[in-house]
Amino acid sequence: MNAPTVVIVPGWRNSGPAHWQSLWAARLPRVLRVEQDDWVSPLRAPWVARLGETILRAQGPVVVVAHSLGCIATAHLPPELAQRISGALLVAPADPERRGALADFAPVPYQRLPYRHILVASDNDPFCPVRLAGAYARAWGSEFVRLPGAGHINVDSGFGEWSLGLALLQSLGAEVAQPAAPAALHASAA
């Protein structure tokens, strides 16, 4: 069986070039990235539809890699699209019920997700209290990874390549190419 396609699902306002999602999109061998028409004023129906279209473009199974509002969009997928997912890494979920710009994504679905997934949250995320992330994890049936002091697990929190995230992604069956080794230093003859 072929390795699954990784589907990158950015959150509100997209993930910039230094964000770990963008770095992974450039590095991973089989990847599709969801592109939304409106990153600033997100609406649930078009966001979930675009995510669904991206999943359907993949050949075979997919592993979703979602950040922030991308996690909530993933949870809103209808069952016929969710069954195409073999695994998901859901990182720093958003709280649309307390953030006006994201209100169209409320209420957040609280039913079990039908695929293996890992929810990663920080104990000091300014956009989603860890207790709420834990409630999502319980409702969705997530493997829950709680990071101490990791903020929103983004560039502003000091996250670049994020090797722990890559290891978690690999545990979900995604193919993760190793970075090229630095060229060996050659000693000059004396």
mmCIF file with all atom_site columns, C-alpha atoms in Angstrom:
data_model
loop_
_atom_site.group_PDB
_atom_site.id
_atom_site.type_symbol
_atom_site.label_atom_id
_atom_site.label_alt_id
_atom_site.label_comp_id
_atom_site.label_asym_id
_atom_site.label_entity_id
_atom_site.label_seq_id
_atom_site.pdbx_PDB_ins_code
_atom_site.Cartn_x
_atom_site.Cartn_y
_atom_site.Cartn_z
_atom_site.occupancy
_atom_site.B_iso_or_equiv
_atom_site.pdbx_formal_charge
_atom_site.auth_seq_id
_atom_site.auth_comp_id
_atom_site.auth_asym_id
_atom_site.auth_atom_id
_atom_site.pdbx_PDB_model_num
ATOM 1   C CA . MET A 1 1   ? 0.000   0.000  0.000  1.00 0.00 ? 1   MET A CA 1
ATOM 2   C CA . ASN A 1 2   ? 1.230   3.500  -0.804 1.00 0.00 ? 2   ASN A CA 1
ATOM 3   C CA . ALA A 1 3   ? 2.004   5.930  1.976  1.00 0.00 ? 3   ALA A CA 1
ATOM 4   C CA . PRO A 1 4   ? -0.936  8.254  2.651  1.00 0.00 ? 4   PRO A CA 1
ATOM 5   C CA . THR A 1 5   ? -1.019  11.786 1.298  1.00 0.00 ? 5   THR A CA 1
ATOM 6   C CA . VAL A 1 6   ? -0.541  14.432 3.980  1.00 0.00 ? 6   VAL A CA 1
ATOM 7   C CA . VAL A 1 7   ? -3.207  17.137 3.812  1.00 0.00 ? 7   VAL A CA 1
ATOM 8   C CA . ILE A 1 8   ? -2.044  20.350 5.519  1.00 0.00 ? 8   ILE A CA 1
ATOM 9   C CA . VAL A 1 9   ? -4.964  22.329 6.989  1.00 0.00 ? 9   VAL A CA 1
ATOM 10  C CA . PRO A 1 10  ? -3.885  25.807 8.175  1.00 0.00 ? 10  PRO A CA 1
ATOM 11  C CA . GLY A 1 11  ? -5.923  27.779 10.649 1.00 0.00 ? 11  GLY A CA 1
ATOM 12  C CA . TRP A 1 12  ? -7.273  31.309 10.744 1.00 0.00 ? 12  TRP A CA 1
ATOM 13  C CA . ARG A 1 13  ? -5.124  33.740 8.729  1.00 0.00 ? 13  ARG A CA 1
ATOM 14  C CA . ASN A 1 14  ? -3.155  30.850 7.175  1.00 0.00 ? 14  ASN A CA 1
ATOM 15  C CA . SER A 1 15  ? 0.308   29.632 8.171  1.00 0.00 ? 15  SER A CA 1
ATOM 16  C CA . GLY A 1 16  ? 3.154   31.882 7.044  1.00 0.00 ? 16  GLY A CA 1
ATOM 17  C CA . PRO A 1 17  ? 6.386   30.710 5.390  1.00 0.00 ? 17  PRO A CA 1
ATOM 18  C CA . ALA A 1 18  ? 8.232   30.113 8.697  1.00 0.00 ? 18  ALA A CA 1
ATOM 19  C CA . HIS A 1 19  ? 5.344   28.143 10.285 1.00 0.00 ? 19  HIS A CA 1
ATOM 20  C CA . TRP A 1 20  ? 6.013   24.427 10.797 1.00 0.00 ? 20  TRP A CA 1
ATOM 21  C CA . GLN A 1 21  ? 3.072   23.578 8.479  1.00 0.00 ? 21  GLN A CA 1
ATOM 22  C CA . SER A 1 22  ? 4.678   25.529 5.625  1.00 0.00 ? 22  SER A CA 1
ATOM 23  C CA . LEU A 1 23  ? 8.079   24.009 6.321  1.00 0.00 ? 23  LEU A CA 1
ATOM 24  C CA . TRP A 1 24  ? 6.549   20.517 6.290  1.00 0.00 ? 24  TRP A CA 1
ATOM 25  C CA . ALA A 1 25  ? 4.620   21.236 3.079  1.00 0.00 ? 25  ALA A CA 1
ATOM 26  C CA . ALA A 1 26  ? 7.945   21.995 1.385  1.00 0.00 ? 26  ALA A CA 1
ATOM 27  C CA . ARG A 1 27  ? 9.636   18.916 2.855  1.00 0.00 ? 27  ARG A CA 1
ATOM 28  C CA . LEU A 1 28  ? 7.183   16.029 2.844  1.00 0.00 ? 28  LEU A CA 1
ATOM 29  C CA . PRO A 1 29  ? 7.115   13.756 -0.225 1.00 0.00 ? 29  PRO A CA 1
ATOM 30  C CA . ARG A 1 30  ? 3.309   13.397 -0.631 1.00 0.00 ? 30  ARG A CA 1
ATOM 31  C CA . VAL A 1 31  ? 1.505   16.557 0.453  1.00 0.00 ? 31  VAL A CA 1
ATOM 32  C CA . LEU A 1 32  ? -1.482  18.732 -0.457 1.00 0.00 ? 32  LEU A CA 1
ATOM 33  C CA . ARG A 1 33  ? -2.194  22.038 1.236  1.00 0.00 ? 33  ARG A CA 1
ATOM 34  C CA . VAL A 1 34  ? -5.696  23.416 1.708  1.00 0.00 ? 34  VAL A CA 1
ATOM 35  C CA . GLU A 1 35  ? -6.029  26.928 0.287  1.00 0.00 ? 35  GLU A CA 1
ATOM 36  C CA . GLN A 1 36  ? -9.021  28.969 1.425  1.00 0.00 ? 36  GLN A CA 1
ATOM 37  C CA . ASP A 1 37  ? -10.568 31.892 -0.469 1.00 0.00 ? 37  ASP A CA 1
ATOM 38  C CA . ASP A 1 38  ? -10.903 33.955 2.718  1.00 0.00 ? 38  ASP A CA 1
ATOM 39  C CA . TRP A 1 39  ? -8.347  33.473 5.481  1.00 0.00 ? 39  TRP A CA 1
ATOM 40  C CA . VAL A 1 40  ? -9.431  36.554 7.478  1.00 0.00 ? 40  VAL A CA 1
ATOM 41  C CA . SER A 1 41  ? -13.228 36.164 7.748  1.00 0.00 ? 41  SER A CA 1
ATOM 42  C CA . PRO A 1 42  ? -13.645 32.377 7.785  1.00 0.00 ? 42  PRO A CA 1
ATOM 43  C CA . LEU A 1 43  ? -17.006 30.708 7.217  1.00 0.00 ? 43  LEU A CA 1
ATOM 44  C CA . ARG A 1 44  ? -17.552 27.075 8.097  1.00 0.00 ? 44  ARG A CA 1
ATOM 45  C CA . ALA A 1 45  ? -19.348 25.865 4.940  1.00 0.00 ? 45  ALA A CA 1
ATOM 46  C CA . PRO A 1 46  ? -16.748 27.059 2.393  1.00 0.00 ? 46  PRO A CA 1
ATOM 47  C CA . TRP A 1 47  ? -13.817 26.093 4.628  1.00 0.00 ? 47  TRP A CA 1
ATOM 48  C CA . VAL A 1 48  ? -15.106 22.548 5.177  1.00 0.00 ? 48  VAL A CA 1
ATOM 49  C CA . ALA A 1 49  ? -16.012 22.257 1.473  1.00 0.00 ? 49  ALA A CA 1
ATOM 50  C CA . ARG A 1 50  ? -12.477 23.276 0.417  1.00 0.00 ? 50  ARG A CA 1
ATOM 51  C CA . LEU A 1 51  ? -10.970 20.810 2.898  1.00 0.00 ? 51  LEU A CA 1
ATOM 52  C CA . GLY A 1 52  ? -13.237 18.104 1.444  1.00 0.00 ? 52  GLY A CA 1
ATOM 53  C CA . GLU A 1 53  ? -12.202 18.967 -2.127 1.00 0.00 ? 53  GLU A CA 1
ATOM 54  C CA . THR A 1 54  ? -8.539  18.708 -1.130 1.00 0.00 ? 54  THR A CA 1
ATOM 55  C CA . ILE A 1 55  ? -9.079  15.312 0.512  1.00 0.00 ? 55  ILE A CA 1
ATOM 56  C CA . LEU A 1 56  ? -10.852 14.046 -2.623 1.00 0.00 ? 56  LEU A CA 1
ATOM 57  C CA . ARG A 1 57  ? -7.887  15.152 -4.804 1.00 0.00 ? 57  ARG A CA 1
ATOM 58  C CA . ALA A 1 58  ? -5.575  12.817 -2.879 1.00 0.00 ? 58  ALA A CA 1
ATOM 59  C CA . GLN A 1 59  ? -4.935  9.367  -4.267 1.00 0.00 ? 59  GLN A CA 1
ATOM 60  C CA . GLY A 1 60  ? -5.805  6.864  -1.551 1.00 0.00 ? 60  GLY A CA 1
ATOM 61  C CA . PRO A 1 61  ? -5.877  7.535  2.171  1.00 0.00 ? 61  PRO A CA 1
ATOM 62  C CA . VAL A 1 62  ? -4.871  10.820 3.772  1.00 0.00 ? 62  VAL A CA 1
ATOM 63  C CA . VAL A 1 63  ? -3.330  11.948 7.016  1.00 0.00 ? 63  VAL A CA 1
ATOM 64  C CA . VAL A 1 64  ? -4.594  15.379 8.012  1.00 0.00 ? 64  VAL A CA 1
ATOM 65  C CA . VAL A 1 65  ? -2.250  17.855 9.688  1.00 0.00 ? 65  VAL A CA 1
ATOM 66  C CA . ALA A 1 66  ? -4.433  20.637 11.081 1.00 0.00 ? 66  ALA A CA 1
ATOM 67  C CA . HIS A 1 67  ? -3.579  23.699 13.152 1.00 0.00 ? 67  HIS A CA 1
ATOM 68  C CA . SER A 1 68  ? -5.927  25.904 15.170 1.00 0.00 ? 68  SER A CA 1
ATOM 69  C CA . LEU A 1 69  ? -9.160  26.566 13.244 1.00 0.00 ? 69  LEU A CA 1
ATOM 70  C CA . GLY A 1 70  ? -8.073  23.834 10.814 1.00 0.00 ? 70  GLY A CA 1
ATOM 71  C CA . CYS A 1 71  ? -8.712  21.335 13.647 1.00 0.00 ? 71  CYS A CA 1
ATOM 72  C CA . ILE A 1 72  ? -12.273 22.560 14.038 1.00 0.00 ? 72  ILE A CA 1
ATOM 73  C CA . ALA A 1 73  ? -12.868 22.494 10.263 1.00 0.00 ? 73  ALA A CA 1
ATOM 74  C CA . THR A 1 74  ? -11.617 18.892 10.259 1.00 0.00 ? 74  THR A CA 1
ATOM 75  C CA . ALA A 1 75  ? -14.016 17.965 13.073 1.00 0.00 ? 75  ALA A CA 1
ATOM 76  C CA . HIS A 1 76  ? -16.883 19.387 10.966 1.00 0.00 ? 76  HIS A CA 1
ATOM 77  C CA . LEU A 1 77  ? -16.201 17.075 7.987  1.00 0.00 ? 77  LEU A CA 1
ATOM 78  C CA . PRO A 1 78  ? -19.181 14.943 6.955  1.00 0.00 ? 78  PRO A CA 1
ATOM 79  C CA . PRO A 1 79  ? -18.813 11.162 7.498  1.00 0.00 ? 79  PRO A CA 1
ATOM 80  C CA . GLU A 1 80  ? -18.290 10.335 3.808  1.00 0.00 ? 80  GLU A CA 1
ATOM 81  C CA . LEU A 1 81  ? -15.171 12.539 3.753  1.00 0.00 ? 81  LEU A CA 1
ATOM 82  C CA . ALA A 1 82  ? -13.956 11.604 7.236  1.00 0.00 ? 82  ALA A CA 1
ATOM 83  C CA . GLN A 1 83  ? -13.787 7.960  6.154  1.00 0.00 ? 83  GLN A CA 1
ATOM 84  C CA . ARG A 1 84  ? -11.058 8.874  3.635  1.00 0.00 ? 84  ARG A CA 1
ATOM 85  C CA . ILE A 1 85  ? -8.819  9.908  6.562  1.00 0.00 ? 85  ILE A CA 1
ATOM 86  C CA . SER A 1 86  ? -6.476  7.262  7.977  1.00 0.00 ? 86  SER A CA 1
ATOM 87  C CA . GLY A 1 87  ? -5.056  9.534  10.679 1.00 0.00 ? 87  GLY A CA 1
ATOM 88  C CA . ALA A 1 88  ? -4.827  13.113 11.848 1.00 0.00 ? 88  ALA A CA 1
ATOM 89  C CA . LEU A 1 89  ? -2.491  15.341 13.803 1.00 0.00 ? 89  LEU A CA 1
ATOM 90  C CA . LEU A 1 90  ? -4.665  18.073 15.337 1.00 0.00 ? 90  LEU A CA 1
ATOM 91  C CA . VAL A 1 91  ? -2.508  20.823 16.826 1.00 0.00 ? 91  VAL A CA 1
ATOM 92  C CA . ALA A 1 92  ? -3.532  23.755 19.062 1.00 0.00 ? 92  ALA A CA 1
ATOM 93  C CA . PRO A 1 93  ? -7.275  23.665 18.332 1.00 0.00 ? 93  PRO A CA 1
ATOM 94  C CA . ALA A 1 94  ? -9.176  26.945 18.236 1.00 0.00 ? 94  ALA A CA 1
ATOM 95  C CA . ASP A 1 95  ? -12.020 28.052 20.486 1.00 0.00 ? 95  ASP A CA 1
ATOM 96  C CA . PRO A 1 96  ? -14.597 29.489 18.058 1.00 0.00 ? 96  PRO A CA 1
ATOM 97  C CA . GLU A 1 97  ? -17.196 29.900 20.789 1.00 0.00 ? 97  GLU A CA 1
ATOM 98  C CA . ARG A 1 98  ? -15.157 32.682 22.452 1.00 0.00 ? 98  ARG A CA 1
ATOM 99  C CA . ARG A 1 99  ? -13.594 34.351 19.422 1.00 0.00 ? 99  ARG A CA 1
ATOM 100 C CA . GLY A 1 100 ? -16.035 36.444 17.378 1.00 0.00 ? 100 GLY A CA 1
ATOM 101 C CA . ALA A 1 101 ? -14.226 36.124 14.036 1.00 0.00 ? 101 ALA A CA 1
ATOM 102 C CA . LEU A 1 102 ? -14.479 32.321 14.265 1.00 0.00 ? 102 LEU A CA 1
ATOM 103 C CA . ALA A 1 103 ? -18.081 32.153 15.515 1.00 0.00 ? 103 ALA A CA 1
ATOM 104 C CA . ASP A 1 104 ? -19.428 30.487 12.356 1.00 0.00 ? 104 ASP A CA 1
ATOM 105 C CA . PHE A 1 105 ? -17.533 27.315 13.376 1.00 0.00 ? 105 PHE A CA 1
ATOM 106 C CA . ALA A 1 106 ? -19.518 27.054 16.624 1.00 0.00 ? 106 ALA A CA 1
ATOM 107 C CA . PRO A 1 107 ? -20.806 24.883 18.004 1.00 0.00 ? 107 PRO A CA 1
ATOM 108 C CA . VAL A 1 108 ? -17.816 22.571 17.825 1.00 0.00 ? 108 VAL A CA 1
ATOM 109 C CA . PRO A 1 109 ? -18.798 18.944 17.114 1.00 0.00 ? 109 PRO A CA 1
ATOM 110 C CA . TYR A 1 110 ? -18.439 16.750 20.190 1.00 0.00 ? 110 TYR A CA 1
ATOM 111 C CA . GLN A 1 111 ? -18.627 13.302 18.634 1.00 0.00 ? 111 GLN A CA 1
ATOM 112 C CA . ARG A 1 112 ? -15.952 10.665 18.254 1.00 0.00 ? 112 ARG A CA 1
ATOM 113 C CA . LEU A 1 113 ? -13.791 11.033 15.136 1.00 0.00 ? 113 LEU A CA 1
ATOM 114 C CA . PRO A 1 114 ? -13.700 7.795  13.072 1.00 0.00 ? 114 PRO A CA 1
ATOM 115 C CA . TYR A 1 115 ? -9.925  7.614  12.550 1.00 0.00 ? 115 TYR A CA 1
ATOM 116 C CA . ARG A 1 116 ? -6.814  7.470  14.705 1.00 0.00 ? 116 ARG A CA 1
ATOM 117 C CA . HIS A 1 117 ? -5.687  10.942 15.675 1.00 0.00 ? 117 HIS A CA 1
ATOM 118 C CA . ILE A 1 118 ? -3.461  12.805 18.079 1.00 0.00 ? 118 ILE A CA 1
ATOM 119 C CA . LEU A 1 119 ? -4.504  16.126 19.586 1.00 0.00 ? 119 LEU A CA 1
ATOM 120 C CA . VAL A 1 120 ? -1.579  18.292 20.711 1.00 0.00 ? 120 VAL A CA 1
ATOM 121 C CA . ALA A 1 121 ? -2.269  21.260 22.978 1.00 0.00 ? 121 ALA A CA 1
ATOM 122 C CA . SER A 1 122 ? -0.285  23.613 25.171 1.00 0.00 ? 122 SER A CA 1
ATOM 123 C CA . ASP A 1 123 ? -1.027  24.405 28.799 1.00 0.00 ? 123 ASP A CA 1
ATOM 124 C CA . ASN A 1 124 ? -0.700  28.138 28.050 1.00 0.00 ? 124 ASN A CA 1
ATOM 125 C CA . ASP A 1 125 ? -2.287  28.537 24.613 1.00 0.00 ? 125 ASP A CA 1
ATOM 126 C CA . PRO A 1 126 ? -3.796  32.060 24.529 1.00 0.00 ? 126 PRO A CA 1
ATOM 127 C CA . PHE A 1 127 ? -6.434  30.944 21.982 1.00 0.00 ? 127 PHE A CA 1
ATOM 128 C CA . CYS A 1 128 ? -7.722  27.754 23.624 1.00 0.00 ? 128 CYS A CA 1
ATOM 129 C CA . PRO A 1 129 ? -7.540  26.840 27.325 1.00 0.00 ? 129 PRO A CA 1
ATOM 130 C CA . VAL A 1 130 ? -5.968  23.427 27.876 1.00 0.00 ? 130 VAL A CA 1
ATOM 131 C CA . ARG A 1 131 ? -9.129  22.293 29.697 1.00 0.00 ? 131 ARG A CA 1
ATOM 132 C CA . LEU A 1 132 ? -11.140 22.938 26.534 1.00 0.00 ? 132 LEU A CA 1
ATOM 133 C CA . ALA A 1 133 ? -8.553  21.129 24.403 1.00 0.00 ? 133 ALA A CA 1
ATOM 134 C CA . GLY A 1 134 ? -8.833  18.219 26.861 1.00 0.00 ? 134 GLY A CA 1
ATOM 135 C CA . ALA A 1 135 ? -12.635 18.258 26.465 1.00 0.00 ? 135 ALA A CA 1
ATOM 136 C CA . TYR A 1 136 ? -12.223 18.093 22.679 1.00 0.00 ? 136 TYR A CA 1
ATOM 137 C CA . ALA A 1 137 ? -9.796  15.185 23.104 1.00 0.00 ? 137 ALA A CA 1
ATOM 138 C CA . ARG A 1 138 ? -12.224 13.244 25.314 1.00 0.00 ? 138 ARG A CA 1
ATOM 139 C CA . ALA A 1 139 ? -15.194 13.863 23.004 1.00 0.00 ? 139 ALA A CA 1
ATOM 140 C CA . TRP A 1 140 ? -13.263 13.094 19.814 1.00 0.00 ? 140 TRP A CA 1
ATOM 141 C CA . GLY A 1 141 ? -11.483 10.013 21.243 1.00 0.00 ? 141 GLY A CA 1
ATOM 142 C CA . SER A 1 142 ? -8.050  11.577 20.765 1.00 0.00 ? 142 SER A CA 1
ATOM 143 C CA . GLU A 1 143 ? -4.647  10.523 21.940 1.00 0.00 ? 143 GLU A CA 1
ATOM 144 C CA . PHE A 1 144 ? -3.823  13.674 23.920 1.00 0.00 ? 144 PHE A CA 1
ATOM 145 C CA . VAL A 1 145 ? -0.359  15.239 24.073 1.00 0.00 ? 145 VAL A CA 1
ATOM 146 C CA . ARG A 1 146 ? -0.077  18.192 26.453 1.00 0.00 ? 146 ARG A CA 1
ATOM 147 C CA . LEU A 1 147 ? 2.952   20.425 25.938 1.00 0.00 ? 147 LEU A CA 1
ATOM 148 C CA . PRO A 1 148 ? 4.139   22.679 28.771 1.00 0.00 ? 148 PRO A CA 1
ATOM 149 C CA . GLY A 1 149 ? 4.558   26.374 27.946 1.00 0.00 ? 149 GLY A CA 1
ATOM 150 C CA . ALA A 1 150 ? 4.242   25.943 24.151 1.00 0.00 ? 150 ALA A CA 1
ATOM 151 C CA . GLY A 1 151 ? 1.795   28.803 23.512 1.00 0.00 ? 151 GLY A CA 1
ATOM 152 C CA . HIS A 1 152 ? -0.182  28.395 20.280 1.00 0.00 ? 152 HIS A CA 1
ATOM 153 C CA . ILE A 1 153 ? 2.491   26.028 18.860 1.00 0.00 ? 153 ILE A CA 1
ATOM 154 C CA . ASN A 1 154 ? 3.319   28.453 16.070 1.00 0.00 ? 154 ASN A CA 1
ATOM 155 C CA . VAL A 1 155 ? 6.101   30.812 14.971 1.00 0.00 ? 155 VAL A CA 1
ATOM 156 C CA . ASP A 1 156 ? 5.263   33.356 17.688 1.00 0.00 ? 156 ASP A CA 1
ATOM 157 C CA . SER A 1 157 ? 5.766   30.562 20.251 1.00 0.00 ? 157 SER A CA 1
ATOM 158 C CA . GLY A 1 158 ? 9.194   29.689 18.816 1.00 0.00 ? 158 GLY A CA 1
ATOM 159 C CA . PHE A 1 159 ? 8.182   26.712 16.679 1.00 0.00 ? 159 PHE A CA 1
ATOM 160 C CA . GLY A 1 160 ? 9.923   26.178 13.362 1.00 0.00 ? 160 GLY A CA 1
ATOM 161 C CA . GLU A 1 161 ? 10.534  22.702 11.923 1.00 0.00 ? 161 GLU A CA 1
ATOM 162 C CA . TRP A 1 162 ? 9.078   21.055 15.099 1.00 0.00 ? 162 TRP A CA 1
ATOM 163 C CA . SER A 1 163 ? 10.716  17.619 15.237 1.00 0.00 ? 163 SER A CA 1
ATOM 164 C CA . LEU A 1 164 ? 8.295   16.236 17.868 1.00 0.00 ? 164 LEU A CA 1
ATOM 165 C CA . GLY A 1 165 ? 5.414   17.010 15.515 1.00 0.00 ? 165 GLY A CA 1
ATOM 166 C CA . LEU A 1 166 ? 7.166   15.182 12.674 1.00 0.00 ? 166 LEU A CA 1
ATOM 167 C CA . ALA A 1 167 ? 7.649   12.145 14.924 1.00 0.00 ? 167 ALA A CA 1
ATOM 168 C CA . LEU A 1 168 ? 3.941   12.212 15.834 1.00 0.00 ? 168 LEU A CA 1
ATOM 169 C CA . LEU A 1 169 ? 3.059   12.521 12.150 1.00 0.00 ? 169 LEU A CA 1
ATOM 170 C CA . GLN A 1 170 ? 5.247   9.546  11.318 1.00 0.00 ? 170 GLN A CA 1
ATOM 171 C CA . SER A 1 171 ? 3.514   7.511  14.051 1.00 0.00 ? 171 SER A CA 1
ATOM 172 C CA . LEU A 1 172 ? 0.268   8.084  12.109 1.00 0.00 ? 172 LEU A CA 1
ATOM 173 C CA . GLY A 1 173 ? 1.717   6.368  9.040  1.00 0.00 ? 173 GLY A CA 1
ATOM 174 C CA . ALA A 1 174 ? 2.870   9.390  7.048  1.00 0.00 ? 174 ALA A CA 1
ATOM 175 C CA . GLU A 1 175 ? 6.128   9.228  5.152  1.00 0.00 ? 175 GLU A CA 1
ATOM 176 C CA . VAL A 1 176 ? 8.528   11.737 6.705  1.00 0.00 ? 176 VAL A CA 1
ATOM 177 C CA . ALA A 1 177 ? 11.706  12.269 4.699  1.00 0.00 ? 177 ALA A CA 1
ATOM 178 C CA . GLN A 1 178 ? 14.741  12.894 6.824  1.00 0.00 ? 178 GLN A CA 1
ATOM 179 C CA . PRO A 1 179 ? 16.575  16.193 6.286  1.00 0.00 ? 179 PRO A CA 1
ATOM 180 C CA . ALA A 1 180 ? 19.765  15.990 4.286  1.00 0.00 ? 180 ALA A CA 1
ATOM 181 C CA . ALA A 1 181 ? 22.855  15.472 6.404  1.00 0.00 ? 181 ALA A CA 1
ATOM 182 C CA . PRO A 1 182 ? 25.298  18.378 6.446  1.00 0.00 ? 182 PRO A CA 1
ATOM 183 C CA . ALA A 1 183 ? 28.278  17.943 4.145  1.00 0.00 ? 183 ALA A CA 1
ATOM 184 C CA . ALA A 1 184 ? 31.259  16.389 5.864  1.00 0.00 ? 184 ALA A CA 1
ATOM 185 C CA . LEU A 1 185 ? 34.030  18.769 6.783  1.00 0.00 ? 185 LEU A CA 1
ATOM 186 C CA . HIS A 1 186 ? 37.218  17.971 4.954  1.00 0.00 ? 186 HIS A CA 1
ATOM 187 C CA . ALA A 1 187 ? 40.490  18.412 6.798  1.00 0.00 ? 187 ALA A CA 1
ATOM 188 C CA . SER A 1 188 ? 43.132  20.063 4.700  1.00 0.00 ? 188 SER A CA 1
ATOM 189 C CA . ALA A 1 189 ? 46.503  18.386 4.383  1.00 0.00 ? 189 ALA A CA 1
ATOM 190 C CA . ALA A 1 190 ? 49.276  20.148 6.245  1.00 0.00 ? 190 ALA A CA 1
#
